PDB file of C-alpha atoms in Angstrom:
ATOM      1  CA  MET A   1      -0.087  -0.046  -0.050  1.00 43.00           C
ATOM      2  CA  THR A   2       1.380   3.470  -0.941  1.00 55.00           C
ATOM      3  CA  LEU A   3      -1.252   5.567   0.770  1.00 64.00           C
ATOM      4  CA  ARG A   4       0.267   8.009   3.315  1.00 67.00           C
ATOM      5  CA  ILE A   5      -1.725   7.081   6.269  1.00 73.00           C
ATOM      6  CA  ARG A   6      -1.418   8.767   9.770  1.00 73.00           C
ATOM      7  CA  THR A   7      -2.804   5.565  11.694  1.00 72.00           C
ATOM      8  CA  ASN A   8      -4.782   6.189  14.813  1.00 69.00           C
ATOM      9  CA  GLN A   9      -5.439   9.856  14.182  1.00 86.00           C
ATOM     10  CA  VAL A  10      -8.634  11.700  13.835  1.00 93.00           C
ATOM     11  CA  VAL A  11     -11.064  11.583  10.876  1.00 97.00           C
ATOM     12  CA  VAL A  12     -12.367  14.928  10.060  1.00 98.00           C
ATOM     13  CA  ALA A  13     -15.644  15.237   8.216  1.00 98.00           C
ATOM     14  CA  ILE A  14     -16.453  18.603   6.516  1.00 98.00           C
ATOM     15  CA  GLY A  15     -20.043  19.358   5.217  1.00 97.00           C
ATOM     16  CA  GLU A  16     -23.558  20.543   5.659  1.00 96.00           C
ATOM     17  CA  THR A  17     -25.646  19.274   8.416  1.00 97.00           C
ATOM     18  CA  MET A  18     -29.290  19.669   8.948  1.00 96.00           C
ATOM     19  CA  ILE A  19     -32.164  18.464  10.984  1.00 96.00           C
ATOM     20  CA  SER A  20     -33.924  15.244   9.607  1.00 90.00           C
ATOM     21  CA  VAL A  21     -37.660  14.789  10.560  1.00 92.00           C
ATOM     22  CA  THR A  22     -38.192  11.050  10.243  1.00 86.00           C
ATOM     23  CA  PRO A  23     -41.155   8.483  11.007  1.00 88.00           C
ATOM     24  CA  PRO A  24     -39.849   5.938  13.363  1.00 82.00           C
ATOM     25  CA  ARG A  25     -41.372   3.224  11.223  1.00 82.00           C
ATOM     26  CA  ALA A  26     -41.685   2.551   7.432  1.00 81.00           C
ATOM     27  CA  GLU A  27     -44.731   4.792   7.087  1.00 88.00           C
ATOM     28  CA  SER A  28     -45.526   8.040   5.143  1.00 91.00           C
ATOM     29  CA  LEU A  29     -45.063  11.375   6.519  1.00 92.00           C
ATOM     30  CA  ALA A  30     -48.685  12.014   5.458  1.00 93.00           C
ATOM     31  CA  SER A  31     -50.009   9.333   8.088  1.00 92.00           C
ATOM     32  CA  ALA A  32     -47.177   9.254  10.691  1.00 92.00           C
ATOM     33  CA  GLU A  33     -48.510  10.169  14.134  1.00 92.00           C
ATOM     34  CA  GLU A  34     -45.040  10.690  15.591  1.00 93.00           C
ATOM     35  CA  VAL A  35     -41.785  11.490  14.014  1.00 91.00           C
ATOM     36  CA  PHE A  36     -37.983  11.593  15.225  1.00 88.00           C
ATOM     37  CA  LEU A  37     -35.758  14.783  15.092  1.00 91.00           C
ATOM     38  CA  ASP A  38     -32.365  13.518  13.961  1.00 87.00           C
ATOM     39  CA  VAL A  39     -29.271  14.861  12.690  1.00 90.00           C
ATOM     40  CA  ALA A  40     -28.803  14.670   8.920  1.00 88.00           C
ATOM     41  CA  GLY A  41     -25.864  15.055   6.556  1.00 92.00           C
ATOM     42  CA  ALA A  42     -23.526  12.647   4.872  1.00 93.00           C
ATOM     43  CA  GLU A  43     -20.474  14.134   6.524  1.00 97.00           C
ATOM     44  CA  ALA A  44     -21.775  14.242  10.031  1.00 96.00           C
ATOM     45  CA  ASN A  45     -23.295  10.775   9.598  1.00 94.00           C
ATOM     46  CA  VAL A  46     -19.730   9.496   8.785  1.00 96.00           C
ATOM     47  CA  ALA A  47     -18.467  11.253  11.761  1.00 97.00           C
ATOM     48  CA  SER A  48     -21.002   9.865  14.060  1.00 95.00           C
ATOM     49  CA  HIS A  49     -20.459   6.122  12.752  1.00 94.00           C
ATOM     50  CA  LEU A  50     -16.948   6.592  13.281  1.00 96.00           C
ATOM     51  CA  ALA A  51     -17.193   7.729  16.887  1.00 95.00           C
ATOM     52  CA  ARG A  52     -19.644   4.810  17.456  1.00 93.00           C
ATOM     53  CA  LEU A  53     -16.759   2.420  16.209  1.00 93.00           C
ATOM     54  CA  GLY A  54     -14.370   4.028  18.741  1.00 93.00           C
ATOM     55  CA  ARG A  55     -12.601   6.269  16.185  1.00 94.00           C
ATOM     56  CA  LYS A  56     -11.714   9.728  16.959  1.00 95.00           C
ATOM     57  CA  SER A  57     -13.850  12.104  14.735  1.00 97.00           C
ATOM     58  CA  SER A  58     -14.525  15.682  14.251  1.00 97.00           C
ATOM     59  CA  TRP A  59     -17.223  17.472  12.196  1.00 98.00           C
ATOM     60  CA  LEU A  60     -16.687  20.916  10.633  1.00 98.00           C
ATOM     61  CA  GLY A  61     -19.487  22.884   9.202  1.00 98.00           C
ATOM     62  CA  ARG A  62     -21.788  25.720   9.912  1.00 97.00           C
ATOM     63  CA  VAL A  63     -25.243  25.798  11.713  1.00 98.00           C
ATOM     64  CA  GLY A  64     -27.778  28.515  12.658  1.00 98.00           C
ATOM     65  CA  ASP A  65     -27.909  30.404  15.908  1.00 98.00           C
ATOM     66  CA  ASP A  66     -31.132  28.757  16.511  1.00 97.00           C
ATOM     67  CA  PRO A  67     -32.601  25.727  18.540  1.00 97.00           C
ATOM     68  CA  LEU A  68     -32.138  23.402  15.692  1.00 97.00           C
ATOM     69  CA  GLY A  69     -28.470  24.307  15.221  1.00 98.00           C
ATOM     70  CA  ARG A  70     -27.748  23.979  19.058  1.00 98.00           C
ATOM     71  CA  ARG A  71     -29.516  20.523  18.740  1.00 97.00           C
ATOM     72  CA  ILE A  72     -27.186  19.527  16.040  1.00 98.00           C
ATOM     73  CA  LEU A  73     -24.101  20.387  18.089  1.00 98.00           C
ATOM     74  CA  SER A  74     -25.451  18.654  21.243  1.00 97.00           C
ATOM     75  CA  VAL A  75     -26.580  15.562  19.576  1.00 96.00           C
ATOM     76  CA  LEU A  76     -23.066  15.198  17.668  1.00 97.00           C
ATOM     77  CA  SER A  77     -21.244  15.906  20.788  1.00 97.00           C
ATOM     78  CA  ARG A  78     -23.255  13.402  22.558  1.00 96.00           C
ATOM     79  CA  ARG A  79     -22.269  10.718  20.145  1.00 95.00           C
ATOM     80  CA  GLY A  80     -18.676  11.488  20.632  1.00 96.00           C
ATOM     81  CA  VAL A  81     -18.045  13.776  17.783  1.00 97.00           C
ATOM     82  CA  ASP A  82     -15.826  16.676  18.185  1.00 97.00           C
ATOM     83  CA  VAL A  83     -17.671  19.874  17.177  1.00 98.00           C
ATOM     84  CA  GLY A  84     -15.324  22.433  18.558  1.00 96.00           C
ATOM     85  CA  GLY A  85     -14.559  23.756  15.021  1.00 96.00           C
ATOM     86  CA  ALA A  86     -18.143  24.171  13.994  1.00 97.00           C
ATOM     87  CA  VAL A  87     -19.348  27.787  13.155  1.00 97.00           C
ATOM     88  CA  VAL A  88     -22.487  29.114  14.631  1.00 98.00           C
ATOM     89  CA  ASP A  89     -23.981  31.588  12.104  1.00 96.00           C
ATOM     90  CA  ARG A  90     -26.256  34.380  13.461  1.00 96.00           C
ATOM     91  CA  SER A  91     -27.405  35.611  10.136  1.00 95.00           C
ATOM     92  CA  ALA A  92     -28.672  32.099   8.541  1.00 96.00           C
ATOM     93  CA  PRO A  93     -31.045  29.456   9.810  1.00 97.00           C
ATOM     94  CA  THR A  94     -30.263  25.571  10.133  1.00 98.00           C
ATOM     95  CA  GLY A  95     -31.480  23.579   7.274  1.00 96.00           C
ATOM     96  CA  VAL A  96     -34.209  20.902   7.661  1.00 96.00           C
ATOM     97  CA  MET A  97     -34.993  17.761   5.565  1.00 91.00           C
ATOM     98  CA  PHE A  98     -38.127  15.319   5.751  1.00 91.00           C
ATOM     99  CA  LYS A  99     -37.418  11.844   5.008  1.00 85.00           C
ATOM    100  CA  GLU A 100     -40.312   9.840   3.462  1.00 88.00           C
ATOM    101  CA  PRO A 101     -39.654   6.052   3.859  1.00 83.00           C
ATOM    102  CA  GLY A 102     -39.173   4.264   0.634  1.00 80.00           C
ATOM    103  CA  VAL A 103     -39.491   7.396  -1.396  1.00 85.00           C
ATOM    104  CA  GLY A 104     -36.862   9.808  -0.490  1.00 80.00           C
ATOM    105  CA  VAL A 105     -36.273  13.213   1.121  1.00 81.00           C
ATOM    106  CA  TYR A 106     -37.537  16.691   0.845  1.00 88.00           C
ATOM    107  CA  TYR A 107     -35.193  19.489   1.548  1.00 89.00           C
ATOM    108  CA  TYR A 108     -35.798  22.871   3.063  1.00 91.00           C
ATOM    109  CA  ARG A 109     -32.003  24.205   2.905  1.00 88.00           C
ATOM    110  CA  SER A 110     -32.314  27.473   0.755  1.00 87.00           C
ATOM    111  CA  GLY A 111     -30.116  30.149   2.403  1.00 91.00           C
ATOM    112  CA  SER A 112     -29.154  27.979   5.441  1.00 95.00           C
ATOM    113  CA  ALA A 113     -25.952  28.199   7.423  1.00 97.00           C
ATOM    114  CA  GLY A 114     -24.889  24.942   5.995  1.00 95.00           C
ATOM    115  CA  SER A 115     -24.958  26.163   2.302  1.00 93.00           C
ATOM    116  CA  MET A 116     -22.575  28.796   3.267  1.00 94.00           C
ATOM    117  CA  LEU A 117     -19.434  26.683   3.760  1.00 96.00           C
ATOM    118  CA  GLY A 118     -16.334  28.360   2.559  1.00 97.00           C
ATOM    119  CA  PRO A 119     -12.490  27.894   2.527  1.00 97.00           C
ATOM    120  CA  ALA A 120     -12.102  29.471   5.946  1.00 95.00           C
ATOM    121  CA  LEU A 121     -13.001  26.133   7.481  1.00 95.00           C
ATOM    122  CA  LEU A 122      -9.846  24.752   6.030  1.00 96.00           C
ATOM    123  CA  LYS A 123      -7.799  26.878   8.641  1.00 95.00           C
ATOM    124  CA  SER A 124      -9.387  24.917  11.539  1.00 95.00           C
ATOM    125  CA  PRO A 125      -6.956  23.333  14.011  1.00 94.00           C
ATOM    126  CA  GLN A 126      -9.006  20.214  13.904  1.00 94.00           C
ATOM    127  CA  LEU A 127      -7.130  19.319  10.771  1.00 94.00           C
ATOM    128  CA  ASP A 128      -3.691  19.294  12.274  1.00 92.00           C
ATOM    129  CA  ASN A 129      -3.891  15.695  13.472  1.00 90.00           C
ATOM    130  CA  ALA A 130      -6.145  14.145  10.715  1.00 94.00           C
ATOM    131  CA  CYS A 131      -5.694  10.821   9.240  1.00 93.00           C
ATOM    132  CA  VAL A 132      -8.475  11.408   6.820  1.00 96.00           C
ATOM    133  CA  VAL A 133     -10.635  14.503   5.808  1.00 97.00           C
ATOM    134  CA  HIS A 134     -13.898  13.244   4.387  1.00 98.00           C
ATOM    135  CA  VAL A 135     -15.946  15.256   2.120  1.00 98.00           C
ATOM    136  CA  SER A 136     -18.744  14.672  -0.414  1.00 97.00           C
ATOM    137  CA  GLY A 137     -20.101  15.821  -3.797  1.00 97.00           C
ATOM    138  CA  VAL A 138     -23.212  17.178  -2.087  1.00 95.00           C
ATOM    139  CA  THR A 139     -21.013  19.981  -0.885  1.00 96.00           C
ATOM    140  CA  ALA A 140     -19.921  21.180  -4.585  1.00 95.00           C
ATOM    141  CA  ALA A 141     -23.524  21.659  -5.362  1.00 93.00           C
ATOM    142  CA  LEU A 142     -24.530  23.807  -2.318  1.00 93.00           C
ATOM    143  CA  SER A 143     -22.850  27.168  -3.306  1.00 93.00           C
ATOM    144  CA  GLY A 144     -19.838  28.831  -5.016  1.00 94.00           C
ATOM    145  CA  SER A 145     -18.151  29.134  -1.725  1.00 96.00           C
ATOM    146  CA  ALA A 146     -18.655  25.588  -0.720  1.00 96.00           C
ATOM    147  CA  ARG A 147     -17.190  24.532  -4.137  1.00 95.00           C
ATOM    148  CA  GLU A 148     -14.289  26.704  -3.744  1.00 97.00           C
ATOM    149  CA  MET A 149     -13.573  25.078  -0.285  1.00 97.00           C
ATOM    150  CA  LEU A 150     -13.512  21.660  -1.905  1.00 97.00           C
ATOM    151  CA  ALA A 151     -11.283  22.709  -4.559  1.00 95.00           C
ATOM    152  CA  GLN A 152      -8.800  24.259  -2.336  1.00 96.00           C
ATOM    153  CA  LEU A 153      -8.842  21.176  -0.182  1.00 97.00           C
ATOM    154  CA  LEU A 154      -8.297  18.690  -3.096  1.00 96.00           C
ATOM    155  CA  GLU A 155      -5.729  20.891  -4.817  1.00 93.00           C
ATOM    156  CA  THR A 156      -3.399  21.513  -1.810  1.00 89.00           C
ATOM    157  CA  ARG A 157      -0.002  19.827  -2.487  1.00 81.00           C
ATOM    158  CA  ASP A 158       1.713  17.740   0.014  1.00 84.00           C
ATOM    159  CA  ARG A 159      -1.287  17.480   2.379  1.00 89.00           C
ATOM    160  CA  PRO A 160      -0.356  15.618   5.381  1.00 90.00           C
ATOM    161  CA  PHE A 161      -3.665  13.702   5.544  1.00 94.00           C
ATOM    162  CA  LEU A 162      -5.644  11.864   2.913  1.00 95.00           C
ATOM    163  CA  VAL A 163      -8.814  13.170   1.328  1.00 97.00           C
ATOM    164  CA  SER A 164     -11.739  10.989   1.260  1.00 98.00           C
ATOM    165  CA  PHE A 165     -14.442  11.915  -1.436  1.00 98.00           C
ATOM    166  CA  ASP A 166     -17.919  10.154  -1.493  1.00 98.00           C
ATOM    167  CA  VAL A 167     -19.472  11.131  -5.013  1.00 97.00           C
ATOM    168  CA  ASN A 168     -22.762  11.197  -3.477  1.00 95.00           C
ATOM    169  CA  PHE A 169     -24.621  12.427  -6.608  1.00 95.00           C
ATOM    170  CA  ARG A 170     -27.850  14.289  -5.854  1.00 89.00           C
ATOM    171  CA  ALA A 171     -29.592  15.056  -9.238  1.00 88.00           C
ATOM    172  CA  ALA A 172     -31.847  17.769  -7.726  1.00 83.00           C
ATOM    173  CA  LEU A 173     -28.923  19.792  -6.433  1.00 87.00           C
ATOM    174  CA  TRP A 174     -27.486  20.262  -9.964  1.00 90.00           C
ATOM    175  CA  GLU A 175     -28.300  22.278 -12.910  1.00 82.00           C
ATOM    176  CA  ASN A 176     -27.390  22.459 -16.701  1.00 77.00           C
ATOM    177  CA  GLY A 177     -25.783  19.041 -16.687  1.00 81.00           C
ATOM    178  CA  GLU A 178     -22.667  20.273 -14.545  1.00 90.00           C
ATOM    179  CA  ALA A 179     -22.673  17.190 -12.273  1.00 96.00           C
ATOM    180  CA  ALA A 180     -20.873  14.756 -14.426  1.00 96.00           C
ATOM    181  CA  SER A 181     -17.729  16.812 -15.348  1.00 96.00           C
ATOM    182  CA  GLU A 182     -17.481  18.533 -11.915  1.00 96.00           C
ATOM    183  CA  LEU A 183     -17.808  15.453  -9.804  1.00 97.00           C
ATOM    184  CA  LEU A 184     -15.169  13.420 -11.972  1.00 98.00           C
ATOM    185  CA  SER A 185     -12.951  16.307 -11.751  1.00 97.00           C
ATOM    186  CA  LEU A 186     -13.251  16.459  -7.993  1.00 97.00           C
ATOM    187  CA  ALA A 187     -13.079  12.755  -7.561  1.00 98.00           C
ATOM    188  CA  ASN A 188      -9.769  12.449  -9.451  1.00 98.00           C
ATOM    189  CA  LYS A 189      -8.062  14.860  -7.111  1.00 97.00           C
ATOM    190  CA  ALA A 190      -8.886  12.776  -4.071  1.00 97.00           C
ATOM    191  CA  ASP A 191      -6.924  10.022  -2.386  1.00 96.00           C
ATOM    192  CA  VAL A 192      -9.682   7.622  -1.507  1.00 98.00           C
ATOM    193  CA  VAL A 193     -13.109   7.692  -3.598  1.00 98.00           C
ATOM    194  CA  PHE A 194     -16.495   6.118  -2.961  1.00 98.00           C
ATOM    195  CA  VAL A 195     -18.961   5.751  -5.492  1.00 98.00           C
ATOM    196  CA  GLY A 196     -22.131   3.689  -6.307  1.00 96.00           C
ATOM    197  CA  LEU A 197     -22.150   1.760  -9.392  1.00 97.00           C
ATOM    198  CA  ASP A 198     -25.730   3.118 -10.123  1.00 95.00           C
ATOM    199  CA  GLU A 199     -24.544   6.819  -9.796  1.00 95.00           C
ATOM    200  CA  ALA A 200     -21.567   6.092 -11.810  1.00 97.00           C
ATOM    201  CA  GLU A 201     -23.696   4.823 -14.713  1.00 97.00           C
ATOM    202  CA  GLU A 202     -26.213   7.759 -14.440  1.00 96.00           C
ATOM    203  CA  LEU A 203     -23.270  10.410 -14.279  1.00 96.00           C
ATOM    204  CA  TRP A 204     -20.773   8.995 -16.625  1.00 97.00           C
ATOM    205  CA  GLY A 205     -22.262   5.839 -18.371  1.00 96.00           C
ATOM    206  CA  SER A 206     -20.092   3.332 -16.467  1.00 95.00           C
ATOM    207  CA  ASP A 207     -21.860  -0.044 -16.245  1.00 91.00           C
ATOM    208  CA  SER A 208     -18.972  -2.000 -14.427  1.00 97.00           C
ATOM    209  CA  PRO A 209     -16.494  -1.479 -11.652  1.00 97.00           C
ATOM    210  CA  LYS A 210     -13.586  -1.686 -14.067  1.00 97.00           C
ATOM    211  CA  ASP A 211     -15.229   1.102 -16.122  1.00 97.00           C
ATOM    212  CA  VAL A 212     -15.234   3.277 -13.126  1.00 98.00           C
ATOM    213  CA  ARG A 213     -11.818   2.650 -12.233  1.00 98.00           C
ATOM    214  CA  GLU A 214     -10.672   3.582 -15.720  1.00 97.00           C
ATOM    215  CA  LEU A 215     -12.449   6.875 -15.343  1.00 97.00           C
ATOM    216  CA  LEU A 216     -10.775   7.572 -12.004  1.00 98.00           C
ATOM    217  CA  PRO A 217      -7.326   6.543 -12.627  1.00 97.00           C
ATOM    218  CA  GLU A 218      -5.801   9.334 -10.126  1.00 96.00           C
ATOM    219  CA  PRO A 219      -6.844   8.489  -6.780  1.00 97.00           C
ATOM    220  CA  GLU A 220      -4.751   5.767  -4.902  1.00 95.00           C
ATOM    221  CA  MET A 221      -7.965   3.827  -3.875  1.00 97.00           C
ATOM    222  CA  VAL A 222     -11.398   3.699  -5.427  1.00 98.00           C
ATOM    223  CA  VAL A 223     -14.398   1.880  -3.899  1.00 98.00           C
ATOM    224  CA  VAL A 224     -17.242   0.939  -6.007  1.00 98.00           C
ATOM    225  CA  LYS A 225     -20.510  -0.042  -4.349  1.00 96.00           C
ATOM    226  CA  ASP A 226     -23.241  -2.123  -5.921  1.00 93.00           C
ATOM    227  CA  GLY A 227     -26.095  -2.172  -3.382  1.00 86.00           C
ATOM    228  CA  GLU A 228     -27.109  -5.844  -2.115  1.00 87.00           C
ATOM    229  CA  VAL A 229     -24.402  -7.246  -4.527  1.00 92.00           C
ATOM    230  CA  GLY A 230     -21.163  -5.844  -2.767  1.00 93.00           C
ATOM    231  CA  ALA A 231     -18.271  -3.653  -3.183  1.00 96.00           C
ATOM    232  CA  TRP A 232     -14.965  -3.534  -4.881  1.00 97.00           C
ATOM    233  CA  GLU A 233     -11.893  -1.739  -3.975  1.00 98.00           C
ATOM    234  CA  PHE A 234      -9.208  -0.827  -6.550  1.00 98.00           C
ATOM    235  CA  SER A 235      -5.977   0.051  -4.887  1.00 95.00           C
ATOM    236  CA  SER A 236      -2.143  -0.969  -4.876  1.00 90.00           C
ATOM    237  CA  GLU A 237      -3.342  -4.190  -3.246  1.00 89.00           C
ATOM    238  CA  GLY A 238      -5.187  -4.992  -6.533  1.00 94.00           C
ATOM    239  CA  ARG A 239      -8.933  -5.562  -7.036  1.00 96.00           C
ATOM    240  CA  THR A 240     -10.832  -6.848  -3.955  1.00 97.00           C
ATOM    241  CA  PHE A 241     -14.531  -7.929  -3.936  1.00 96.00           C
ATOM    242  CA  SER A 242     -16.698  -8.297  -0.816  1.00 95.00           C
ATOM    243  CA  ALA A 243     -20.179  -9.217  -0.880  1.00 92.00           C
ATOM    244  CA  ALA A 244     -22.851  -7.524   0.815  1.00 85.00           C
ATOM    245  CA  ARG A 245     -24.600  -8.725   4.080  1.00 75.00           C
ATOM    246  CA  ASP A 246     -27.917 -10.366   3.606  1.00 69.00           C
ATOM    247  CA  VAL A 247     -30.359  -8.286   5.355  1.00 65.00           C
ATOM    248  CA  SER A 248     -34.173  -7.361   5.165  1.00 58.00           C
ATOM    249  CA  VAL A 249     -33.732  -3.628   3.995  1.00 53.00           C
ATOM    250  CA  ILE A 250     -36.171  -1.213   5.680  1.00 47.00           C
ATOM    251  CA  GLU A 251     -34.505   2.027   4.393  1.00 52.00           C
ATOM    252  CA  ALA A 252     -31.457   2.530   2.367  1.00 55.00           C
ATOM    253  CA  VAL A 253     -30.723   6.099   2.858  1.00 58.00           C
ATOM    254  CA  GLY A 254     -27.617   6.528   5.023  1.00 67.00           C
ATOM    255  CA  ALA A 255     -26.322   3.286   4.454  1.00 84.00           C
ATOM    256  CA  GLY A 256     -23.410   4.681   2.153  1.00 90.00           C
ATOM    257  CA  ASP A 257     -22.462   6.894   4.856  1.00 93.00           C
ATOM    258  CA  ALA A 258     -22.065   4.118   7.278  1.00 93.00           C
ATOM    259  CA  PHE A 259     -20.163   1.948   4.864  1.00 95.00           C
ATOM    260  CA  ALA A 260     -17.631   4.834   4.407  1.00 96.00           C
ATOM    261  CA  ALA A 261     -17.357   5.153   8.030  1.00 96.00           C
ATOM    262  CA  GLY A 262     -16.651   1.516   8.572  1.00 96.00           C
ATOM    263  CA  PHE A 263     -14.106   1.501   5.730  1.00 97.00           C
ATOM    264  CA  LEU A 264     -12.227   4.642   6.802  1.00 96.00           C
ATOM    265  CA  SER A 265     -11.954   3.252  10.390  1.00 95.00           C
ATOM    266  CA  GLU A 266     -10.196   0.350   9.307  1.00 95.00           C
ATOM    267  CA  LEU A 267      -8.177   2.331   6.884  1.00 95.00           C
ATOM    268  CA  CYS A 268      -6.837   4.432   9.605  1.00 92.00           C
ATOM    269  CA  ALA A 269      -5.985   1.617  11.820  1.00 92.00           C
ATOM    270  CA  GLY A 270      -3.912   0.294   8.943  1.00 91.00           C
ATOM    271  CA  GLN A 271      -5.908  -2.706   7.874  1.00 93.00           C
ATOM    272  CA  GLY A 272      -5.985  -4.384   4.397  1.00 94.00           C
ATOM    273  CA  SER A 273      -8.586  -4.137   1.871  1.00 95.00           C
ATOM    274  CA  ARG A 274     -10.601  -7.154   2.734  1.00 95.00           C
ATOM    275  CA  ALA A 275     -10.897  -5.900   6.386  1.00 96.00           C
ATOM    276  CA  ARG A 276     -11.896  -2.404   5.128  1.00 97.00           C
ATOM    277  CA  LEU A 277     -14.764  -3.689   2.920  1.00 97.00           C
ATOM    278  CA  GLU A 278     -16.171  -6.102   5.455  1.00 95.00           C
ATOM    279  CA  ALA A 279     -16.184  -3.430   8.080  1.00 95.00           C
ATOM    280  CA  GLY A 280     -17.980  -1.056   5.557  1.00 94.00           C
ATOM    281  CA  HIS A 281     -20.605  -3.807   4.920  1.00 92.00           C
ATOM    282  CA  ALA A 282     -20.996  -4.529   8.762  1.00 89.00           C
ATOM    283  CA  ARG A 283     -21.750  -0.923   9.526  1.00 90.00           C
ATOM    284  CA  ALA A 284     -23.995  -0.313   6.490  1.00 90.00           C
ATOM    285  CA  ALA A 285     -26.165  -3.389   7.541  1.00 84.00           C
ATOM    286  CA  ALA A 286     -27.021  -1.805  10.839  1.00 78.00           C
ATOM    287  CA  VAL A 287     -28.496   1.365   9.136  1.00 77.00           C
ATOM    288  CA  LEU A 288     -30.384  -0.789   6.605  1.00 64.00           C
ATOM    289  CA  LEU A 289     -32.526  -2.356   9.305  1.00 51.00           C
ATOM    290  CA  THR A 290     -33.788   1.076  10.406  1.00 53.00           C
ATOM    291  CA  THR A 291     -35.533   4.142   9.100  1.00 47.00           C
ATOM    292  CA  ARG A 292     -32.871   6.227  10.277  1.00 51.00           C
ATOM    293  CA  ASP A 293     -29.227   7.194   9.307  1.00 49.00           C
ATOM    294  CA  TYR A 294     -27.724   6.319  12.481  1.00 51.00           C
ATOM    295  CA  ASP A 295     -28.828   3.265  14.686  1.00 55.00           C
ATOM    296  CA  GLU A 296     -28.087   4.248  18.174  1.00 54.00           C
ATOM    297  CA  GLU A 297     -31.311   4.104  20.269  1.00 49.00           C
ATOM    298  CA  ASP A 298     -30.972   7.641  21.610  1.00 37.00           C
ATOM    299  CA  SER A 299     -29.913   9.276  18.236  1.00 39.00           C
ATOM    300  CA  GLY A 300     -33.247  11.177  18.190  1.00 39.00           C
ATOM    301  CA  ASP A 301     -36.255  12.015  20.389  1.00 36.00           C
ATOM    302  CA  PRO A 302     -39.951  11.089  19.479  1.00 33.00           C
ATOM    303  CA  ILE A 303     -42.266  14.102  18.845  1.00 34.00           C
ATOM    304  CA  HIS A 304     -45.701  13.236  19.231  1.00 27.00           C
TER     305      HIS A 304
END
């Protein structure tokens, strides 16, 4: 393996975090009589799962100076995530999303504090001891300042940490066909890339893991996920496949973040490709069995 790994250091996740309103069972928001208020956001999910696995993790982002923003910081802190580098914005609200089980999500994030991420976050001292800095393609679609932050992070030469990039394509966030070229460019500047085979096909027309790797020759490690089939890792260790766990899926949203956390935890521990992939599947399986992005019993409070 040629990756420059600072083993047993902190994983820092940078990105937008919102409040998620979610039914506790697989039923529609139109008929649910109670919901949970959870913390939602790909990067915060990854940080939370890492903390649950015993890995030091930190989340960098922006929340509003409002009850929902304070709730986000409180919940993440309770989960064991360091939020000392988070910014509280007095001029913009915290974003909210509503999850419709089996259908998808509805976002209320326009003008939110989280959409105003910028390069200033890259000066945070939380990055000093990072093993990995984890980001996602969602950030690139939020705003010009958020995209500039990603560009600066990925274009920094001789960075002491690895940059992990989850393509995380969300069609509703992109306009004018920008996503395919922009996400491909960003991914090729990262050290570790996570991408679903379905999103790779939609973005770039890739219909096999091998095709995806050929489109992403620059990253030292590319992980291609194919839902219930399994996942492939392409790295200096060669090509490794690990089958997904057989579980009765209740809700798939958030499983990709859980997979990334399990994988990165083993990467920072210096483990090999097989252990990394299996840890990813194990963590994802826990999320597939619930309607929520994080499987801890007290990760949200019921609202009647």
